[in-house]
Coordinates of C-alpha atoms in Angstrom, one line a residue:
X241 CA 0.0 0.0 0.0
X242 CA 1.3 3.4 -1.0
X243 CA 0.3 6.1 1.4
X244 CA 0.1 9.8 0.3
X245 CA -1.8 13.0 1.0
X246 CA -3.0 13.5 -2.6
X247 CA -3.4 11.0 -5.4
X248 CA -3.2 12.7 -8.7
X249 CA -4.7 10.7 -11.6
X250 CA -2.9 12.0 -14.7
X251 CA 0.8 13.0 -15.0
X252 CA 0.4 15.5 -17.8
X253 CA 1.4 19.2 -17.5
X254 CA -1.5 20.1 -15.2
X255 CA -0.9 17.1 -12.9
X256 CA 2.8 17.9 -12.7
X257 CA 2.2 21.6 -11.9
X258 CA -0.3 20.5 -9.2
X259 CA 2.6 18.7 -7.5
X260 CA 4.4 22.0 -7.2
X261 CA 1.4 23.8 -5.8
X262 CA 0.8 21.0 -3.3
X263 CA 4.4 21.1 -2.3
X264 CA 4.2 24.7 -1.4
X265 CA 1.5 23.7 1.1
X266 CA 3.5 20.8 2.5
X267 CA 1.3 18.1 0.9
X268 CA 2.7 14.9 -0.6
X269 CA 1.7 13.6 -4.0
X270 CA 1.6 10.3 -5.8
X271 CA 0.7 10.4 -9.5
X272 CA -0.8 7.6 -11.6
X273 CA -0.8 7.5 -15.4
X274 CA -1.7 4.9 -17.9
X275 CA 1.1 6.1 -20.2
X276 CA 4.6 4.7 -19.6
X277 CA 6.1 8.2 -19.1
X278 CA 5.1 11.5 -17.6
X279 CA 3.9 14.4 -19.8
X280 CA 0.5 13.1 -21.0
X281 CA -0.3 14.1 -24.6
X282 CA 2.6 16.5 -24.8
X283 CA 5.1 13.6 -24.5
X284 CA 3.1 10.9 -26.1
X285 CA 1.7 12.6 -29.2
X286 CA 3.7 15.8 -30.0
X287 CA 6.9 16.2 -27.9
X288 CA 8.4 18.5 -30.4
X289 CA 5.3 20.7 -31.0
X290 CA 5.9 24.4 -30.3
X291 CA 3.6 25.9 -27.7
X292 CA 3.1 29.6 -27.7
X293 CA 0.7 30.4 -24.8
X294 CA 2.8 29.6 -21.7
X295 CA 3.5 32.8 -19.7
X296 CA 7.1 33.7 -19.8
X297 CA 7.9 31.5 -22.9
X298 CA 7.3 33.1 -26.3
X299 CA 7.8 29.6 -27.6
X300 CA 8.5 26.3 -25.8
X301 CA 8.6 22.8 -27.1
X302 CA 6.1 20.4 -25.5
X303 CA 8.7 18.0 -24.1
X304 CA 10.8 21.0 -22.8
X305 CA 7.8 22.2 -20.9
X306 CA 7.3 18.7 -19.4
X307 CA 11.0 18.6 -18.4
X308 CA 10.8 22.0 -16.8
X309 CA 7.7 21.0 -14.8
X310 CA 9.4 17.9 -13.6
X311 CA 12.4 20.0 -12.5
X312 CA 10.0 22.4 -10.7
X313 CA 8.3 19.6 -8.9
X314 CA 11.5 17.7 -8.0
X315 CA 12.1 19.4 -4.6
X316 CA 8.8 18.0 -3.3
X317 CA 9.7 14.4 -4.1
X318 CA 6.6 13.2 -5.9
X319 CA 6.2 9.4 -6.5
X320 CA 4.8 7.8 -9.6
X321 CA 2.9 4.7 -10.8
X322 CA 3.2 4.8 -14.6
X323 CA 1.9 2.4 -17.3
X324 CA -1.1 1.5 -15.1
X325 CA -4.7 2.5 -15.4
X326 CA -6.9 3.4 -12.4
X327 CA -9.6 0.8 -12.2
X328 CA -11.3 1.2 -8.8
X329 CA -11.9 3.9 -6.2
X330 CA -13.0 2.8 -2.7
X331 CA -14.0 5.3 -0.1
X332 CA -13.0 4.6 3.5
X333 CA -14.9 5.3 6.7
X334 CA -12.7 8.3 7.5
X335 CA -13.4 9.9 4.1
X336 CA -10.1 8.9 2.5
X337 CA -9.8 6.7 -0.6
X338 CA -8.0 3.6 -1.7
X339 CA -7.2 3.6 -5.4
X340 CA -6.5 0.3 -7.2
X341 CA -4.8 0.2 -10.6
X342 CA -5.0 -2.3 -13.5
X343 CA -1.8 -4.0 -12.1
X344 CA -3.3 -4.1 -8.5
X345 CA -1.2 -1.3 -7.2
X346 CA -3.0 0.2 -4.1
X347 CA -2.7 3.9 -3.1
X348 CA -4.2 5.3 0.0
X349 CA -4.9 9.0 -0.2
X350 CA -6.8 11.7 1.7
X351 CA -7.8 13.5 -1.5
X352 CA -8.2 12.5 -5.2
X353 CA -7.3 14.9 -8.0
X354 CA -8.3 13.9 -11.5
X355 CA -6.0 15.6 -13.9
X356 CA -6.4 13.1 -16.7
X357 CA -6.5 15.6 -19.7
X358 CA -8.9 14.0 -22.1
X359 CA -8.8 10.7 -20.2
X360 CA -8.1 7.7 -22.4
X361 CA -7.8 9.2 -25.9
X362 CA -7.3 8.1 -29.5
X363 CA -7.0 10.2 -32.7
X364 CA -10.1 10.9 -34.8
X365 CA -9.5 9.4 -38.1
X366 CA -10.8 10.4 -41.6
X367 CA -13.3 8.1 -43.2
X368 CA -11.1 6.8 -46.0
X369 CA -11.6 3.4 -47.5
X370 CA -8.0 2.2 -47.5
X371 CA -6.7 4.2 -44.5
X372 CA -5.4 1.3 -42.5
X373 CA -3.3 0.0 -45.4
X374 CA -1.0 3.1 -45.1
X375 CA -1.1 3.6 -41.3
X376 CA 2.6 3.6 -40.3
X377 CA 3.5 3.6 -44.0
X378 CA 3.1 7.3 -44.6
X379 CA -0.1 8.0 -42.6
X380 CA 0.5 9.2 -39.0
X381 CA -1.6 11.0 -36.5
X382 CA 1.1 12.8 -34.5
X383 CA 4.5 14.4 -35.0
X384 CA 6.9 13.0 -32.5
X385 CA 10.1 13.9 -34.3
X386 CA 9.9 16.7 -37.0
X387 CA 13.1 15.5 -38.5
X388 CA 11.2 12.5 -39.8
X389 CA 9.7 14.9 -42.4
X390 CA 12.9 16.5 -43.4
X391 CA 12.9 17.1 -47.2
X392 CA 9.6 15.2 -47.6
X393 CA 6.3 16.1 -49.2
X394 CA 3.8 16.4 -46.3
X395 CA 0.1 16.9 -46.4
X396 CA -1.6 18.1 -43.2
X397 CA -5.4 18.0 -42.8
X398 CA -7.3 20.0 -40.2
X399 CA -8.3 23.4 -39.1
X400 CA -7.3 23.6 -35.4
X401 CA -4.3 24.8 -33.5
X402 CA -2.3 21.6 -34.1
X403 CA -2.7 21.8 -37.9
X404 CA -1.8 25.5 -38.0
X405 CA 1.2 25.1 -35.7
X406 CA 2.7 22.2 -37.6
X407 CA 2.1 23.8 -40.9
X408 CA 4.1 26.8 -39.7
X409 CA 6.9 24.7 -38.1
X410 CA 7.2 22.1 -40.9
X411 CA 7.4 24.8 -43.6
X412 CA 11.1 25.1 -42.6
X413 CA 11.7 21.4 -42.5
X414 CA 9.7 19.6 -45.2
X415 CA 10.4 19.8 -49.0
X416 CA 6.7 20.9 -49.4
X417 CA 3.9 21.3 -46.9
X418 CA 0.2 21.3 -48.1
X419 CA -2.4 22.2 -45.5
X420 CA -5.9 21.0 -46.3
X421 CA -9.0 22.3 -44.5
X422 CA -12.7 21.7 -45.3
X423 CA -13.7 25.3 -44.5
X424 CA -12.7 28.8 -45.5
X425 CA -11.7 29.8 -42.0
X426 CA -9.8 28.1 -39.2
X427 CA -10.8 27.2 -35.6
X428 CA -7.3 27.8 -34.3
X429 CA -5.7 31.0 -32.9
X430 CA -6.2 34.0 -35.2
X431 CA -2.5 34.8 -35.1
X432 CA -1.5 31.3 -36.2
X433 CA -4.1 31.4 -39.0
X434 CA -2.6 34.8 -40.2
X435 CA 0.9 33.3 -40.3
X436 CA -0.4 30.3 -42.3
X437 CA -2.0 32.7 -44.8
X438 CA 1.2 34.7 -45.0
X439 CA 3.2 31.5 -45.7
X440 CA 0.8 30.6 -48.4
X441 CA 1.0 34.0 -50.0
X442 CA 4.8 33.8 -50.0
X443 CA 4.7 30.5 -51.7
X444 CA 6.2 28.6 -48.7
X445 CA 3.3 26.3 -48.2
X446 CA 0.3 25.2 -50.3
X447 CA -3.0 26.0 -48.7
X448 CA -6.1 24.3 -50.0
X449 CA -9.4 25.4 -48.4
X450 CA -13.0 24.1 -48.8
X451 CA -11.7 20.6 -49.6
X452 CA -11.9 17.2 -48.0
X453 CA -9.7 14.1 -48.1
X454 CA -11.1 11.6 -50.5
X455 CA -8.5 8.9 -51.1
X456 CA -5.0 7.8 -50.5
X457 CA -2.8 5.8 -52.8
X458 CA 0.6 4.1 -53.1
X459 CA 2.4 0.8 -53.6
X460 CA 3.1 -0.5 -50.2
X461 CA 3.8 3.0 -48.9
X462 CA 1.9 6.3 -49.4
X463 CA 2.7 8.3 -52.5
X464 CA -0.4 10.4 -53.1
X465 CA -3.4 12.0 -51.5
X466 CA -6.6 12.8 -53.4
X467 CA -8.8 15.7 -52.3
X468 CA -12.4 16.7 -53.3
X469 CA -13.4 20.3 -53.5
X470 CA -16.9 21.6 -52.7
X471 CA -17.4 21.7 -56.4
X472 CA -16.7 18.0 -56.5
X473 CA -13.5 18.5 -58.4
X474 CA -10.6 16.1 -57.6
X475 CA -7.1 17.3 -56.7
X476 CA -4.3 14.8 -56.6
X477 CA -1.2 15.6 -54.5
X478 CA 2.1 13.8 -54.4
X479 CA 2.8 13.0 -50.8
X480 CA 5.3 11.1 -48.7
X481 CA 3.2 11.7 -45.5
X482 CA -0.4 12.4 -44.6
X483 CA -1.0 13.8 -41.1
X484 CA -4.7 14.1 -40.3
X485 CA -5.1 16.4 -37.3
X486 CA -8.8 16.1 -36.4
X487 CA -8.4 16.1 -32.7
X488 CA -8.7 13.4 -30.1
X489 CA -11.7 11.2 -29.2
X490 CA -11.9 11.3 -25.4
X491 CA -12.9 8.3 -23.2
X492 CA -13.2 8.7 -19.5
X493 CA -12.8 5.0 -18.8
X494 CA -13.6 3.8 -15.2
X495 CA -13.8 7.4 -14.0
X496 CA -17.2 7.6 -15.6
X497 CA -18.5 5.1 -13.0
X498 CA -17.4 7.0 -9.9
X499 CA -20.7 8.9 -9.3
X500 CA -19.4 12.2 -10.7
X501 CA -21.5 14.6 -12.8
X502 CA -20.5 14.1 -16.4
X503 CA -21.3 16.3 -19.4
X504 CA -20.0 15.3 -22.8
X505 CA -17.1 13.2 -21.5
X506 CA -16.0 16.0 -19.1
X507 CA -16.4 16.3 -15.3
X508 CA -18.6 19.1 -14.0
X509 CA -16.9 21.1 -11.2
X510 CA -17.6 24.1 -8.9
X511 CA -15.4 26.9 -10.1
X512 CA -14.8 28.2 -6.5
X513 CA -12.4 25.3 -5.9
X514 CA -12.8 22.9 -8.8
X515 CA -14.4 20.3 -6.6
X516 CA -16.7 17.6 -8.1
X517 CA -20.0 16.5 -6.6
X518 CA -18.1 13.9 -4.5
X519 CA -16.4 15.2 -1.4
X520 CA -12.6 15.1 -1.6
X521 CA -12.5 14.5 -5.3
X522 CA -11.3 17.4 -7.5
X523 CA -10.9 17.7 -11.3
X524 CA -8.5 20.1 -13.0
X525 CA -7.3 20.6 -16.6
X526 CA -9.0 19.5 -19.8
X527 CA -11.0 16.7 -18.1
X528 CA -13.3 19.2 -16.3
X529 CA -16.0 21.5 -17.6
X530 CA -17.8 24.6 -16.4
X531 CA -19.4 27.7 -18.1
X532 CA -16.7 29.6 -19.9
X533 CA -14.1 26.8 -19.8
X534 CA -11.1 27.2 -22.0
X535 CA -9.0 24.1 -22.7
X536 CA -5.6 25.7 -22.3
X537 CA -2.6 24.4 -20.2
X538 CA -2.4 27.8 -18.4
X539 CA -6.0 27.5 -17.3
X540 CA -5.2 24.1 -15.8
X541 CA -2.3 25.7 -14.0
X542 CA -4.7 28.3 -12.5
X543 CA -7.2 25.6 -11.5
X544 CA -4.4 23.6 -9.8
X545 CA -3.4 26.6 -7.7
X546 CA -7.0 27.4 -6.5
X547 CA -7.8 23.7 -5.9
X548 CA -4.9 23.0 -3.6
X549 CA -6.0 25.7 -1.1
X550 CA -9.3 23.9 -0.9
X551 CA -7.7 20.4 -0.5
X552 CA -5.5 21.6 2.3
X553 CA -8.4 21.3 4.8
X554 CA -8.6 17.5 4.3
X555 CA -4.9 17.0 4.7
X556 CA -4.5 19.3 7.7
X557 CA -8.0 19.5 9.2
X558 CA -6.8 21.1 12.4
X559 CA -4.8 23.9 10.7
X560 CA -5.7 27.2 9.1
X561 CA -3.9 28.0 5.9
X562 CA -1.6 31.0 6.6
X563 CA 1.8 32.0 5.5
X564 CA 4.8 33.5 7.3
X565 CA 7.8 34.1 5.2
X566 CA 11.3 34.0 6.7
X567 CA 14.8 33.9 5.3
X568 CA 17.1 31.1 6.4
X569 CA 20.7 31.1 5.1
X570 CA 19.7 33.5 2.4
X571 CA 16.8 31.3 1.2
X572 CA 13.2 32.4 1.4
X573 CA 10.9 29.9 3.0
X574 CA 7.7 29.7 5.1

């Protein structure tokens, strides 16, 4: 049995920052994640993706952000169970919980924090007849190493932030980048969309709007992508890689059976402290929902900070949360 103050389900960026916020309040954390490494989607799907909306970083690679968060959490000595899925949650008489994983690891915690991002996720795939034939042979749903696409012909499909960001980044890596989107406008950040239009106007990428993927072709490996315009005209493009970026399909898994209030695969929370409808269970990051919710990493950081001050009362029920800063050997502490 592993004993801890807080059990954080999800070791993505928000879960890692929660360790830091908990450490400031002298609360111990154990993190559980179904992935074999920390970092969540950032490490698993797009470790080299540039991120532009982290305060203090005009641009930071996803894996670099994860590494920095681990370094920030290091002084508070978090412990981890990786590569195991949380299967059961059993409430004890004193209000605490015992968490059991798929490999029968048991964790006893006073508070549960769900920071599982989108939960269990898989990429949304385009409806193409022979899609599976070329998966891993030119069709991929993530960019783990941009150098894979060095001097290659790359077709990106999608209209969100990932499609825009990778079109911008790969324009300096690939031989040719073609971005395909079914609409005339993009869902992603307006600044990124403007950069993509500028690249297209400068001839640095090909931008094809109001078109859908229709077919893929090749002899053992991908060599072409066929599009269909709204006017039903076909456009055939030479391609070494096709990267459909249509988002992720979330699945909450066993969490859906914990008696929480669920709305469209997200957990409803009270924005005063990001608590769920079950006492001592909180939800932060992309896995929660509330009016005005923005699925941004920095919003998850904010939620983690607020939430920890609420969780404190369960870990130290006889203490009031107060701070007195002193300097010891030149180091500020409290």
